[in-house]
């Protein structure tokens, strides 16, 4: 600079943009009469000021008043009947709904940045997008519970349809509307498997598989890991009984037992309880490694809701592909009506027919009674009516 004998060029400070005069997200919601109950939820959550801060952009997934009424009726245990005036629903939120519950729902319905519907992908699996909800702040300040929007087979958040109006603008983001209140998951995959009276064989199979594995690299560990992102196709107890009875019968015949009713009765008795996996007489057949291979063949390393299943059978990898990279995986197929899916199947490489996902009796049946699209902190469970056979 001194050799040039010139002063350093000066640049003017950039002009500070004037703050937008348009309303922020919470005020847009406040100004929409059909969002009045959700606005009351925002107020109860204590997040009103945050959502009206125009220096941070957000995407909000907001249920309208009809969805909020159904949610409050359920949350009140029926104390607020479906036909009550909106003032009664609003009063329940103010007086009876815990602030922490309200904050959890609103935080899970809120994502950073403005994500317009045209930017949501239609690819498989669902697009994974973080919310602002930290489910375990004592574990990490950076932890965020993720949502799973998709525009495959319609527009969805997780397995909940998005409803018009979408892309409602605000000074600090965008608002999409949902068909029901999308609540954050509360439990881990293992919590469901460990307590479901219809999944006792799967639980026993996981324990048997883990008997040859050193912690923390166990299936139980993965199914309780907040950082995991899994889909579990969970065969019902009846499905396991049918598969194990046939397999044990064939094994007994191969070992010299006479084919017929007597041997079949023996096989049926051995397979009649989940203790089949802890029976020392069967350890040479149901080895920990064999059972582990079967279990991991029922798990995807990504979260897949049925609404995002391909409509033509498509094979996707499972956790078994970690050990057998060339394995074809499992074949997924979804059949859709309007606005929900009507059927979904998953086919194992060696199954003669595809297993059926046991679809919920009503579209959003929750844990612990639900059978499909059961959402947990670390994944999704779909009950199926066959054991998937990898070979």
C-alpha positions as YAML, in Angstrom:
chain: A
units: angstrom
residues:
- id: 1
  name: UNK
  ca: [0.00, 0.00, 0.00]
- id: 2
  name: UNK
  ca: [2.78, 2.43, 0.82]
- id: 3
  name: UNK
  ca: [4.46, 1.85, -2.53]
- id: 4
  name: UNK
  ca: [1.23, 2.72, -4.30]
- id: 5
  name: UNK
  ca: [1.07, 5.92, -2.28]
- id: 6
  name: UNK
  ca: [-2.69, 5.67, -2.21]
- id: 7
  name: UNK
  ca: [-5.26, 5.42, 0.57]
- id: 8
  name: UNK
  ca: [-7.20, 2.21, 0.98]
- id: 9
  name: UNK
  ca: [-10.48, 2.52, -0.91]
- id: 10
  name: UNK
  ca: [-13.44, 3.20, 1.37]
- id: 11
  name: UNK
  ca: [-16.84, 1.53, 0.97]
- id: 12
  name: UNK
  ca: [-20.08, 2.80, 2.51]
- id: 13
  name: UNK
  ca: [-21.76, 0.66, 5.15]
- id: 14
  name: UNK
  ca: [-24.54, -1.48, 3.68]
- id: 15
  name: UNK
  ca: [-27.98, -0.13, 4.32]
- id: 16
  name: UNK
  ca: [-29.92, -1.96, 7.00]
- id: 17
  name: UNK
  ca: [-33.12, -3.30, 5.41]
- id: 18
  name: UNK
  ca: [-36.28, -1.96, 6.91]
- id: 19
  name: UNK
  ca: [-38.16, -4.54, 8.96]
- id: 20
  name: UNK
  ca: [-41.12, -6.07, 7.16]
- id: 21
  name: UNK
  ca: [-44.48, -4.57, 7.97]
- id: 22
  name: UNK
  ca: [-46.20, -7.87, 7.16]
- id: 23
  name: UNK
  ca: [-47.38, -9.93, 10.15]
- id: 24
  name: UNK
  ca: [-45.13, -12.66, 11.53]
- id: 25
  name: UNK
  ca: [-46.20, -16.32, 11.70]
- id: 26
  name: UNK
  ca: [-48.02, -16.24, 15.03]
- id: 27
  name: UNK
  ca: [-49.90, -13.09, 14.05]
- id: 28
  name: UNK
  ca: [-50.90, -14.61, 10.69]
- id: 29
  name: UNK
  ca: [-52.33, -17.55, 12.63]
- id: 30
  name: UNK
  ca: [-54.06, -15.17, 15.03]
- id: 31
  name: UNK
  ca: [-55.67, -13.33, 12.12]
- id: 32
  name: UNK
  ca: [-57.11, -16.50, 10.57]
- id: 33
  name: UNK
  ca: [-60.43, -17.37, 12.27]
- id: 34
  name: UNK
  ca: [-60.03, -21.07, 11.43]
- id: 35
  name: UNK
  ca: [-56.71, -21.17, 13.31]
- id: 36
  name: UNK
  ca: [-58.01, -19.57, 16.50]
- id: 37
  name: UNK
  ca: [-57.70, -22.71, 18.65]
- id: 38
  name: UNK
  ca: [-54.16, -23.37, 17.50]
- id: 39
  name: UNK
  ca: [-53.29, -19.75, 18.28]
- id: 40
  name: UNK
  ca: [-54.55, -20.41, 21.81]
- id: 41
  name: UNK
  ca: [-52.19, -23.41, 21.91]
- id: 42
  name: UNK
  ca: [-49.29, -21.16, 20.86]
- id: 43
  name: UNK
  ca: [-50.12, -18.71, 23.64]
- id: 44
  name: UNK
  ca: [-50.24, -21.56, 26.19]
- id: 45
  name: UNK
  ca: [-46.91, -22.91, 24.91]
- id: 46
  name: UNK
  ca: [-45.05, -19.69, 25.75]
- id: 47
  name: UNK
  ca: [-43.61, -19.53, 22.21]
- id: 48
  name: UNK
  ca: [-45.64, -16.56, 20.97]
- id: 49
  name: UNK
  ca: [-42.79, -14.04, 21.08]
- id: 50
  name: UNK
  ca: [-40.35, -16.47, 19.48]
- id: 51
  name: UNK
  ca: [-42.66, -17.20, 16.56]
- id: 52
  name: UNK
  ca: [-43.26, -13.49, 16.02]
- id: 53
  name: UNK
  ca: [-39.53, -12.73, 15.84]
- id: 54
  name: UNK
  ca: [-38.96, -11.54, 12.27]
- id: 55
  name: UNK
  ca: [-35.21, -12.16, 12.30]
- id: 56
  name: UNK
  ca: [-35.70, -15.94, 12.22]
- id: 57
  name: UNK
  ca: [-37.53, -17.87, 9.51]
- id: 58
  name: UNK
  ca: [-39.84, -20.78, 10.30]
- id: 59
  name: UNK
  ca: [-42.14, -23.29, 8.66]
- id: 60
  name: UNK
  ca: [-45.23, -24.15, 10.69]
- id: 61
  name: UNK
  ca: [-47.58, -27.08, 10.21]
- id: 62
  name: UNK
  ca: [-50.89, -25.89, 11.66]
- id: 63
  name: UNK
  ca: [-54.10, -27.88, 12.21]
- id: 64
  name: UNK
  ca: [-57.32, -25.96, 11.69]
- id: 65
  name: UNK
  ca: [-60.08, -25.64, 14.25]
- id: 66
  name: UNK
  ca: [-61.82, -28.88, 13.22]
- id: 67
  name: UNK
  ca: [-58.63, -30.85, 13.85]
- id: 68
  name: UNK
  ca: [-58.03, -29.00, 17.11]
- id: 69
  name: UNK
  ca: [-61.53, -29.79, 18.36]
- id: 70
  name: UNK
  ca: [-60.96, -33.52, 17.78]
- id: 71
  name: UNK
  ca: [-57.61, -33.31, 19.55]
- id: 72
  name: UNK
  ca: [-59.03, -31.48, 22.58]
- id: 73
  name: UNK
  ca: [-61.97, -33.87, 22.86]
- id: 74
  name: UNK
  ca: [-59.49, -36.75, 23.01]
- id: 75
  name: UNK
  ca: [-57.08, -34.90, 25.33]
- id: 76
  name: UNK
  ca: [-59.92, -34.10, 27.73]
- id: 77
  name: UNK
  ca: [-61.05, -37.72, 27.82]
- id: 78
  name: UNK
  ca: [-64.38, -36.63, 26.38]
- id: 79
  name: UNK
  ca: [-64.98, -33.92, 28.99]
- id: 80
  name: UNK
  ca: [-65.11, -31.43, 26.12]
- id: 81
  name: UNK
  ca: [-67.68, -32.96, 23.72]
- id: 82
  name: UNK
  ca: [-67.32, -32.57, 19.95]
- id: 83
  name: UNK
  ca: [-70.25, -30.13, 19.67]
- id: 84
  name: UNK
  ca: [-69.11, -27.73, 22.38]
- id: 85
  name: UNK
  ca: [-68.64, -24.02, 21.54]
- id: 86
  name: UNK
  ca: [-65.11, -22.98, 20.59]
- id: 87
  name: UNK
  ca: [-64.91, -20.96, 23.81]
- id: 88
  name: UNK
  ca: [-65.08, -24.23, 25.74]
- id: 89
  name: UNK
  ca: [-62.28, -25.75, 23.67]
- id: 90
  name: UNK
  ca: [-60.20, -22.60, 24.11]
- id: 91
  name: UNK
  ca: [-60.88, -22.62, 27.84]
- id: 92
  name: UNK
  ca: [-59.66, -26.21, 28.15]
- id: 93
  name: UNK
  ca: [-56.37, -25.30, 26.46]
- id: 94
  name: UNK
  ca: [-55.91, -22.32, 28.79]
- id: 95
  name: UNK
  ca: [-56.92, -23.99, 32.04]
- id: 96
  name: UNK
  ca: [-56.19, -27.69, 31.64]
- id: 97
  name: UNK
  ca: [-53.58, -28.43, 28.97]
- id: 98
  name: UNK
  ca: [-50.07, -28.43, 30.49]
- id: 99
  name: UNK
  ca: [-47.82, -25.72, 29.12]
- id: 100
  name: UNK
  ca: [-45.07, -28.31, 28.52]
- id: 101
  name: UNK
  ca: [-47.45, -30.38, 26.36]
- id: 102
  name: UNK
  ca: [-48.45, -27.32, 24.37]
- id: 103
  name: UNK
  ca: [-44.81, -26.34, 23.91]
- id: 104
  name: UNK
  ca: [-43.92, -29.85, 22.75]
- id: 105
  name: UNK
  ca: [-46.65, -29.89, 20.10]
- id: 106
  name: UNK
  ca: [-45.98, -26.36, 18.83]
- id: 107
  name: UNK
  ca: [-42.21, -26.96, 18.75]
- id: 108
  name: UNK
  ca: [-42.66, -30.22, 16.83]
- id: 109
  name: UNK
  ca: [-44.95, -28.43, 14.36]
- id: 110
  name: UNK
  ca: [-42.27, -25.78, 13.77]
- id: 111
  name: UNK
  ca: [-39.22, -26.19, 11.53]
- id: 112
  name: UNK
  ca: [-36.38, -23.75, 10.88]
- id: 113
  name: UNK
  ca: [-36.31, -21.82, 7.58]
- id: 114
  name: UNK
  ca: [-39.15, -21.42, 5.12]
- id: 115
  name: UNK
  ca: [-39.94, -24.73, 3.43]
- id: 116
  name: UNK
  ca: [-42.47, -24.23, 0.68]
- id: 117
  name: UNK
  ca: [-44.48, -27.16, -0.62]
- id: 118
  name: UNK
  ca: [-42.70, -26.98, -3.97]
- id: 119
  name: UNK
  ca: [-39.42, -27.70, -2.16]
- id: 120
  name: UNK
  ca: [-40.66, -30.88, -0.46]
- id: 121
  name: UNK
  ca: [-39.41, -33.90, -2.38]
- id: 122
  name: UNK
  ca: [-41.46, -36.87, -3.55]
- id: 123
  name: UNK
  ca: [-38.61, -39.37, -3.32]
- id: 124
  name: UNK
  ca: [-38.42, -42.46, -1.10]
- id: 125
  name: UNK
  ca: [-37.90, -42.39, 1.84]
- id: 126
  name: UNK
  ca: [-39.61, -39.35, 3.32]
- id: 127
  name: UNK
  ca: [-37.66, -36.10, 3.33]
- id: 128
  name: UNK
  ca: [-36.17, -35.75, 6.84]
- id: 129
  name: UNK
  ca: [-36.50, -32.22, 8.21]
- id: 130
  name: UNK
  ca: [-35.66, -31.11, 11.77]
- id: 131
  name: UNK
  ca: [-38.19, -29.41, 14.00]
- id: 132
  name: UNK
  ca: [-37.16, -26.96, 16.72]
- id: 133
  name: UNK
  ca: [-38.05, -29.50, 19.43]
- id: 134
  name: UNK
  ca: [-35.14, -30.87, 21.44]
- id: 135
  name: UNK
  ca: [-36.43, -34.14, 22.98]
- id: 136
  name: UNK
  ca: [-33.39, -34.65, 25.23]
- id: 137
  name: UNK
  ca: [-31.58, -31.38, 26.03]
- id: 138
  name: UNK
  ca: [-29.55, -33.13, 28.73]
- id: 139
  name: UNK
  ca: [-28.03, -35.35, 26.02]
- id: 140
  name: UNK
  ca: [-27.16, -32.53, 23.61]
- id: 141
  name: UNK
  ca: [-28.14, -28.92, 23.04]
- id: 142
  name: UNK
  ca: [-28.01, -29.65, 19.31]
- id: 143
  name: UNK
  ca: [-30.45, -32.56, 19.30]
- id: 144
  name: UNK
  ca: [-33.64, -31.98, 17.29]
- id: 145
  name: UNK
  ca: [-36.64, -34.22, 16.71]
- id: 146
  name: UNK
  ca: [-37.20, -34.59, 13.00]
- id: 147
  name: UNK
  ca: [-40.35, -34.46, 10.91]
- id: 148
  name: UNK
  ca: [-40.88, -36.30, 7.63]
- id: 149
  name: UNK
  ca: [-42.70, -34.30, 4.95]
- id: 150
  name: UNK
  ca: [-43.22, -35.75, 1.47]
- id: 151
  name: UNK
  ca: [-45.14, -34.95, -1.69]
- id: 152
  name: UNK
  ca: [-45.26, -38.58, -2.86]
- id: 153
  name: UNK
  ca: [-48.85, -39.78, -3.36]
- id: 154
  name: UNK
  ca: [-50.10, -36.38, -2.22]
- id: 155
  name: UNK
  ca: [-48.66, -34.00, 0.37]
- id: 156
  name: UNK
  ca: [-47.95, -35.27, 3.88]
- id: 157
  name: UNK
  ca: [-46.22, -34.59, 7.18]
- id: 158
  name: UNK
  ca: [-45.21, -37.99, 8.52]
- id: 159
  name: UNK
  ca: [-48.40, -39.95, 7.70]
- id: 160
  name: UNK
  ca: [-50.75, -36.97, 8.09]
- id: 161
  name: UNK
  ca: [-52.17, -35.31, 4.96]
- id: 162
  name: UNK
  ca: [-51.41, -31.65, 4.35]
- id: 163
  name: UNK
  ca: [-54.57, -29.70, 3.63]
- id: 164
  name: UNK
  ca: [-55.21, -26.41, 1.84]
- id: 165
  name: UNK
  ca: [-54.31, -23.71, 2.32]
- id: 166
  name: UNK
  ca: [-50.58, -24.44, 1.90]
- id: 167
  name: UNK
  ca: [-47.75, -21.95, 1.57]
- id: 168
  name: UNK
  ca: [-49.52, -19.24, 3.55]
- id: 169
  name: UNK
  ca: [-46.92, -16.43, 3.67]
- id: 170
  name: UNK
  ca: [-45.71, -14.61, 6.76]
- id: 171
  name: UNK
  ca: [-42.99, -12.03, 7.29]
- id: 172
  name: UNK
  ca: [-40.78, -14.70, 8.86]
- id: 173
  name: UNK
  ca: [-41.76, -17.88, 7.08]
- id: 174
  name: UNK
  ca: [-44.56, -20.00, 5.70]
- id: 175
  name: UNK
  ca: [-47.55, -21.95, 7.06]
- id: 176
  name: UNK
  ca: [-48.97, -25.29, 5.89]
- id: 177
  name: UNK
  ca: [-52.13, -26.84, 7.28]
- id: 178
  name: UNK
  ca: [-52.53, -30.44, 8.46]
- id: 179
  name: UNK
  ca: [-55.58, -32.72, 8.63]
- id: 180
  name: UNK
  ca: [-55.00, -33.53, 12.32]
- id: 181
  name: UNK
  ca: [-52.76, -32.34, 15.14]
- id: 182
  name: UNK
  ca: [-49.31, -33.84, 14.58]
- id: 183
  name: UNK
  ca: [-47.94, -34.64, 18.03]
- id: 184
  name: UNK
  ca: [-44.31, -35.54, 18.78]
- id: 185
  name: UNK
  ca: [-43.48, -39.19, 19.53]
- id: 186
  name: UNK
  ca: [-42.81, -39.99, 23.17]
- id: 187
  name: UNK
  ca: [-41.35, -43.52, 23.30]
- id: 188
  name: UNK
  ca: [-38.67, -45.63, 21.67]
- id: 189
  name: UNK
  ca: [-39.23, -48.54, 19.29]
- id: 190
  name: UNK
  ca: [-38.06, -50.99, 21.94]
- id: 191
  name: UNK
  ca: [-40.63, -49.62, 24.41]
- id: 192
  name: UNK
  ca: [-43.40, -50.77, 22.07]
- id: 193
  name: UNK
  ca: [-41.83, -54.14, 21.20]
- id: 194
  name: UNK
  ca: [-41.02, -54.85, 24.85]
- id: 195
  name: UNK
  ca: [-44.59, -54.25, 26.04]
- id: 196
  name: UNK
  ca: [-46.83, -55.31, 23.13]
- id: 197
  name: UNK
  ca: [-48.66, -58.54, 23.97]
- id: 198
  name: UNK
  ca: [-48.87, -59.30, 20.24]
- id: 199
  name: UNK
  ca: [-45.13, -58.98, 19.57]
- id: 200
  name: UNK
  ca: [-43.74, -61.43, 22.16]
- id: 201
  name: UNK
  ca: [-42.01, -63.59, 19.54]
- id: 202
  name: UNK
  ca: [-40.28, -60.59, 17.99]
- id: 203
  name: UNK
  ca: [-39.10, -59.53, 21.44]
- id: 204
  name: UNK
  ca: [-37.76, -63.03, 22.14]
- id: 205
  name: UNK
  ca: [-36.08, -63.14, 18.72]
- id: 206
  name: UNK
  ca: [-34.31, -59.84, 19.39]
- id: 207
  name: UNK
  ca: [-33.09, -61.09, 22.78]
- id: 208
  name: UNK
  ca: [-31.85, -64.32, 21.16]
- id: 209
  name: UNK
  ca: [-30.11, -62.35, 18.40]
- id: 210
  name: UNK
  ca: [-28.41, -60.13, 20.96]
- id: 211
  name: UNK
  ca: [-27.16, -63.12, 22.97]
- id: 212
  name: UNK
  ca: [-24.26, -63.41, 20.54]
- id: 213
  name: UNK
  ca: [-23.51, -59.68, 20.43]
- id: 214
  name: UNK
  ca: [-21.54, -57.48, 22.79]
- id: 215
  name: UNK
  ca: [-23.22, -54.24, 23.93]
- id: 216
  name: UNK
  ca: [-23.58, -51.45, 22.87]
- id: 217
  name: UNK
  ca: [-23.82, -52.90, 19.36]
- id: 218
  name: UNK
  ca: [-27.02, -54.78, 20.10]
- id: 219
  name: UNK
  ca: [-30.41, -54.63, 18.43]
- id: 220
  name: UNK
  ca: [-31.96, -53.58, 21.73]
- id: 221
  name: UNK
  ca: [-29.43, -50.75, 21.89]
- id: 222
  name: UNK
  ca: [-30.33, -49.56, 18.39]
- id: 223
  name: UNK
  ca: [-34.03, -49.77, 19.16]
- id: 224
  name: UNK
  ca: [-33.48, -47.48, 22.16]
- id: 225
  name: UNK
  ca: [-31.06, -45.07, 20.46]
- id: 226
  name: UNK
  ca: [-32.35, -41.50, 20.09]
- id: 227
  name: UNK
  ca: [-30.08, -41.06, 17.07]
- id: 228
  name: UNK
  ca: [-31.43, -44.04, 15.13]
- id: 229
  name: UNK
  ca: [-33.80, -43.67, 12.18]
- id: 230
  name: UNK
  ca: [-35.43, -47.04, 11.52]
- id: 231
  name: UNK
  ca: [-38.49, -48.77, 10.12]
- id: 232
  name: UNK
  ca: [-39.43, -52.07, 11.78]
- id: 233
  name: UNK
  ca: [-41.68, -54.55, 10.02]
- id: 234
  name: UNK
  ca: [-42.93, -56.45, 13.06]
- id: 235
  name: UNK
  ca: [-44.37, -59.93, 12.42]
- id: 236
  name: UNK
  ca: [-47.28, -60.74, 14.70]
- id: 237
  name: UNK
  ca: [-47.05, -63.66, 17.10]
- id: 238
  name: UNK
  ca: [-49.34, -65.68, 14.81]
- id: 239
  name: UNK
  ca: [-46.97, -65.04, 11.88]
- id: 240
  name: UNK
  ca: [-43.96, -66.27, 13.88]
- id: 241
  name: UNK
  ca: [-45.84, -69.35, 15.09]
- id: 242
  name: UNK
  ca: [-46.76, -70.34, 11.53]
- id: 243
  name: UNK
  ca: [-43.23, -69.88, 10.19]
- id: 244
  name: UNK
  ca: [-41.51, -71.59, 13.11]
- id: 245
  name: UNK
  ca: [-43.92, -74.54, 13.10]
- id: 246
  name: UNK
  ca: [-43.17, -75.18, 9.44]
- id: 247
  name: UNK
  ca: [-39.44, -74.73, 9.86]
- id: 248
  name: UNK
  ca: [-39.22, -76.98, 12.93]
- id: 249
  name: UNK
  ca: [-41.37, -79.64, 11.25]
- id: 250
  name: UNK
  ca: [-39.06, -79.70, 8.22]
- id: 251
  name: UNK
  ca: [-36.05, -79.86, 10.52]
- id: 252
  name: UNK
  ca: [-37.47, -82.79, 12.49]
- id: 253
  name: UNK
  ca: [-38.27, -84.71, 9.31]
- id: 254
  name: UNK
  ca: [-34.78, -84.03, 7.98]
- id: 255
  name: UNK
  ca: [-33.41, -85.35, 11.29]
- id: 256
  name: UNK
  ca: [-35.27, -88.64, 10.85]
- id: 257
  name: UNK
  ca: [-38.64, -88.07, 12.48]
- id: 258
  name: UNK
  ca: [-41.52, -89.58, 10.51]
- id: 259
  name: UNK
  ca: [-43.49, -87.19, 8.35]
- id: 260
  name: UNK
  ca: [-47.05, -86.88, 9.56]
- id: 261
  name: UNK
  ca: [-49.37, -85.70, 12.27]
- id: 262
  name: UNK
  ca: [-47.24, -86.80, 15.24]
- id: 263
  name: UNK
  ca: [-44.17, -84.86, 14.12]
- id: 264
  name: UNK
  ca: [-46.34, -81.88, 13.17]
- id: 265
  name: UNK
  ca: [-47.83, -81.91, 16.67]
- id: 266
  name: UNK
  ca: [-44.33, -81.88, 18.15]
- id: 267
  name: UNK
  ca: [-43.32, -78.96, 15.93]
- id: 268
  name: UNK
  ca: [-46.49, -77.10, 16.83]
- id: 269
  name: UNK
  ca: [-45.85, -77.57, 20.54]
- id: 270
  name: UNK
  ca: [-42.25, -76.36, 20.25]
- id: 271
  name: UNK
  ca: [-43.36, -73.25, 18.34]
- id: 272
  name: UNK
  ca: [-46.35, -72.51, 20.58]
- id: 273
  name: UNK
  ca: [-44.45, -70.11, 22.85]
- id: 274
  name: UNK
  ca: [-41.81, -67.40, 22.33]
- id: 275
  name: UNK
  ca: [-39.59, -69.54, 24.56]
- id: 276
  name: UNK
  ca: [-38.82, -71.37, 21.30]
- id: 277
  name: UNK
  ca: [-35.94, -68.90, 20.92]
- id: 278
  name: UNK
  ca: [-34.51, -69.77, 24.34]
- id: 279
  name: UNK
  ca: [-34.97, -73.55, 24.08]
- id: 280
  name: UNK
  ca: [-31.48, -75.15, 24.28]
- id: 281
  name: UNK
  ca: [-32.72, -78.06, 22.15]
- id: 282
  name: UNK
  ca: [-33.12, -75.66, 19.24]
- id: 283
  name: UNK
  ca: [-29.96, -73.60, 19.71]
- id: 284
  name: UNK
  ca: [-28.15, -75.46, 16.94]
- id: 285
  name: UNK
  ca: [-30.87, -74.43, 14.49]
- id: 286
  name: UNK
  ca: [-31.99, -71.07, 15.87]
- id: 287
  name: UNK
  ca: [-28.46, -69.81, 16.42]
- id: 288
  name: UNK
  ca: [-27.98, -66.24, 17.60]
- id: 289
  name: UNK
  ca: [-26.46, -65.35, 14.22]
- id: 290
  name: UNK
  ca: [-29.30, -66.94, 12.23]
- id: 291
  name: UNK
  ca: [-31.96, -65.20, 14.31]
- id: 292
  name: UNK
  ca: [-30.06, -61.92, 14.07]
- id: 293
  name: UNK
  ca: [-30.04, -62.23, 10.28]
- id: 294
  name: UNK
  ca: [-33.79, -62.77, 10.24]
- id: 295
  name: UNK
  ca: [-34.50, -59.85, 12.59]
- id: 296
  name: UNK
  ca: [-32.32, -57.30, 10.77]
- id: 297
  name: UNK
  ca: [-34.02, -58.32, 7.51]
- id: 298
  name: UNK
  ca: [-37.17, -56.78, 9.02]
- id: 299
  name: UNK
  ca: [-35.53, -53.39, 9.66]
- id: 300
  name: UNK
  ca: [-34.85, -50.53, 7.25]
- id: 301
  name: UNK
  ca: [-32.16, -47.99, 8.06]
- id: 302
  name: UNK
  ca: [-34.55, -45.17, 7.22]
- id: 303
  name: UNK
  ca: [-38.02, -44.09, 8.29]
- id: 304
  name: UNK
  ca: [-40.76, -45.13, 5.85]
- id: 305
  name: UNK
  ca: [-44.42, -44.28, 6.36]
- id: 306
  name: UNK
  ca: [-46.90, -46.26, 4.27]
- id: 307
  name: UNK
  ca: [-48.09, -43.12, 2.47]
- id: 308
  name: UNK
  ca: [-44.63, -42.91, 0.91]
- id: 309
  name: UNK
  ca: [-44.48, -46.55, -0.25]
- id: 310
  name: UNK
  ca: [-44.00, -46.89, -4.02]
- id: 311
  name: UNK
  ca: [-47.16, -47.83, -5.91]
- id: 312
  name: UNK
  ca: [-45.26, -50.42, -7.97]
- id: 313
  name: UNK
  ca: [-43.21, -53.02, -6.10]
- id: 314
  name: UNK
  ca: [-39.76, -51.60, -5.40]
- id: 315
  name: UNK
  ca: [-36.99, -53.41, -3.52]
- id: 316
  name: UNK
  ca: [-35.17, -51.38, -0.87]
- id: 317
  name: UNK
  ca: [-32.20, -52.42, 1.29]
- id: 318
  name: UNK
  ca: [-32.55, -53.56, 4.91]
- id: 319
  name: UNK
  ca: [-30.01, -53.70, 7.71]
- id: 320
  name: UNK
  ca: [-29.09, -57.16, 6.38]
- id: 321
  name: UNK
  ca: [-27.42, -55.40, 3.46]
- id: 322
  name: UNK
  ca: [-24.73, -54.25, 5.87]
- id: 323
  name: UNK
  ca: [-23.52, -57.85, 5.97]
- id: 324
  name: UNK
  ca: [-24.72, -58.92, 2.50]
- id: 325
  name: UNK
  ca: [-24.40, -55.83, 0.26]
- id: 326
  name: UNK
  ca: [-25.76, -57.58, -2.83]
- id: 327
  name: UNK
  ca: [-28.96, -58.76, -1.16]
- id: 328
  name: UNK
  ca: [-32.07, -57.48, -3.01]
- id: 329
  name: UNK
  ca: [-33.73, -56.28, 0.20]
- id: 330
  name: UNK
  ca: [-37.51, -56.25, 0.61]
- id: 331
  name: UNK
  ca: [-40.17, -55.26, -1.89]
- id: 332
  name: UNK
  ca: [-42.55, -52.48, -0.86]
- id: 333
  name: UNK
  ca: [-45.90, -51.72, -2.47]
- id: 334
  name: UNK
  ca: [-48.60, -49.25, -1.46]
- id: 335
  name: UNK
  ca: [-52.19, -48.94, -2.66]
- id: 336
  name: UNK
  ca: [-53.84, -45.58, -2.15]
- id: 337
  name: UNK
  ca: [-57.33, -44.19, -1.98]
- id: 338
  name: UNK
  ca: [-58.30, -40.60, -1.22]
- id: 339
  name: UNK
  ca: [-56.79, -39.25, 0.95]
- id: 340
  name: UNK
  ca: [-55.32, -42.29, 2.74]
- id: 341
  name: UNK
  ca: [-53.57, -45.50, 1.76]
- id: 342
  name: UNK
  ca: [-55.80, -48.57, 1.68]
- id: 343
  name: UNK
  ca: [-53.20, -51.35, 1.67]
- id: 344
  name: UNK
  ca: [-49.46, -51.87, 1.91]
- id: 345
  name: UNK
  ca: [-47.31, -54.96, 1.45]
- id: 346
  name: UNK
  ca: [-43.71, -55.98, 2.01]
- id: 347
  name: UNK
  ca: [-42.19, -59.03, 0.31]
- id: 348
  name: UNK
  ca: [-39.20, -61.04, 1.44]
- id: 349
  name: UNK
  ca: [-36.86, -62.46, -1.17]
- id: 350
  name: UNK
  ca: [-37.83, -66.06, -0.29]
- id: 351
  name: UNK
  ca: [-41.50, -65.52, 0.56]
- id: 352
  name: UNK
  ca: [-43.98, -67.01, -1.91]
- id: 353
  name: UNK
  ca: [-46.34, -64.09, -1.31]
- id: 354
  name: UNK
  ca: [-45.98, -60.61, 0.10]
- id: 355
  name: UNK
  ca: [-46.74, -59.93, 3.74]
- id: 356
  name: UNK
  ca: [-49.57, -57.51, 4.42]
- id: 357
  name: UNK
  ca: [-49.08, -54.50, 6.64]
- id: 358
  name: UNK
  ca: [-51.88, -54.68, 9.21]
- id: 359
  name: UNK
  ca: [-53.54, -51.35, 8.48]
- id: 360
  name: UNK
  ca: [-54.97, -49.34, 11.38]
- id: 361
  name: UNK
  ca: [-58.67, -49.73, 12.01]
- id: 362
  name: UNK
  ca: [-58.95, -45.95, 11.63]
- id: 363
  name: UNK
  ca: [-56.34, -43.80, 9.87]
- id: 364
  name: UNK
  ca: [-54.60, -42.39, 12.95]
- id: 365
  name: UNK
  ca: [-54.96, -45.11, 15.60]
- id: 366
  name: UNK
  ca: [-52.18, -44.31, 18.10]
- id: 367
  name: UNK
  ca: [-49.84, -46.40, 20.22]
- id: 368
  name: UNK
  ca: [-50.48, -48.83, 21.89]
- id: 369
  name: UNK
  ca: [-53.42, -50.06, 19.80]
- id: 370
  name: UNK
  ca: [-52.24, -48.99, 16.35]
- id: 371
  name: UNK
  ca: [-50.76, -51.44, 13.86]
- id: 372
  name: UNK
  ca: [-49.37, -49.33, 11.00]
- id: 373
  name: UNK
  ca: [-47.36, -46.10, 10.89]
- id: 374
  name: UNK
  ca: [-46.71, -46.20, 14.63]
- id: 375
  name: UNK
  ca: [-44.27, -43.34, 15.15]
- id: 376
  name: UNK
  ca: [-41.54, -43.36, 17.80]
- id: 377
  name: UNK
  ca: [-38.57, -41.22, 18.73]
- id: 378
  name: UNK
  ca: [-36.24, -43.36, 16.64]
- id: 379
  name: UNK
  ca: [-38.44, -44.86, 13.97]
- id: 380
  name: UNK
  ca: [-41.69, -46.39, 12.73]
- id: 381
  name: UNK
  ca: [-43.34, -49.77, 13.33]
- id: 382
  name: UNK
  ca: [-45.65, -51.60, 10.93]
- id: 383
  name: UNK
  ca: [-47.14, -54.91, 12.04]
- id: 384
  name: UNK
  ca: [-47.13, -57.55, 9.28]
- id: 385
  name: UNK
  ca: [-48.80, -60.95, 8.90]
- id: 386
  name: UNK
  ca: [-45.77, -62.97, 7.73]
- id: 387
  name: UNK
  ca: [-42.16, -63.45, 8.75]
- id: 388
  name: UNK
  ca: [-39.91, -62.11, 5.98]
- id: 389
  name: UNK
  ca: [-37.46, -64.73, 4.69]
- id: 390
  name: UNK
  ca: [-34.18, -63.46, 3.25]
- id: 391
  name: UNK
  ca: [-33.18, -66.77, 1.63]
...
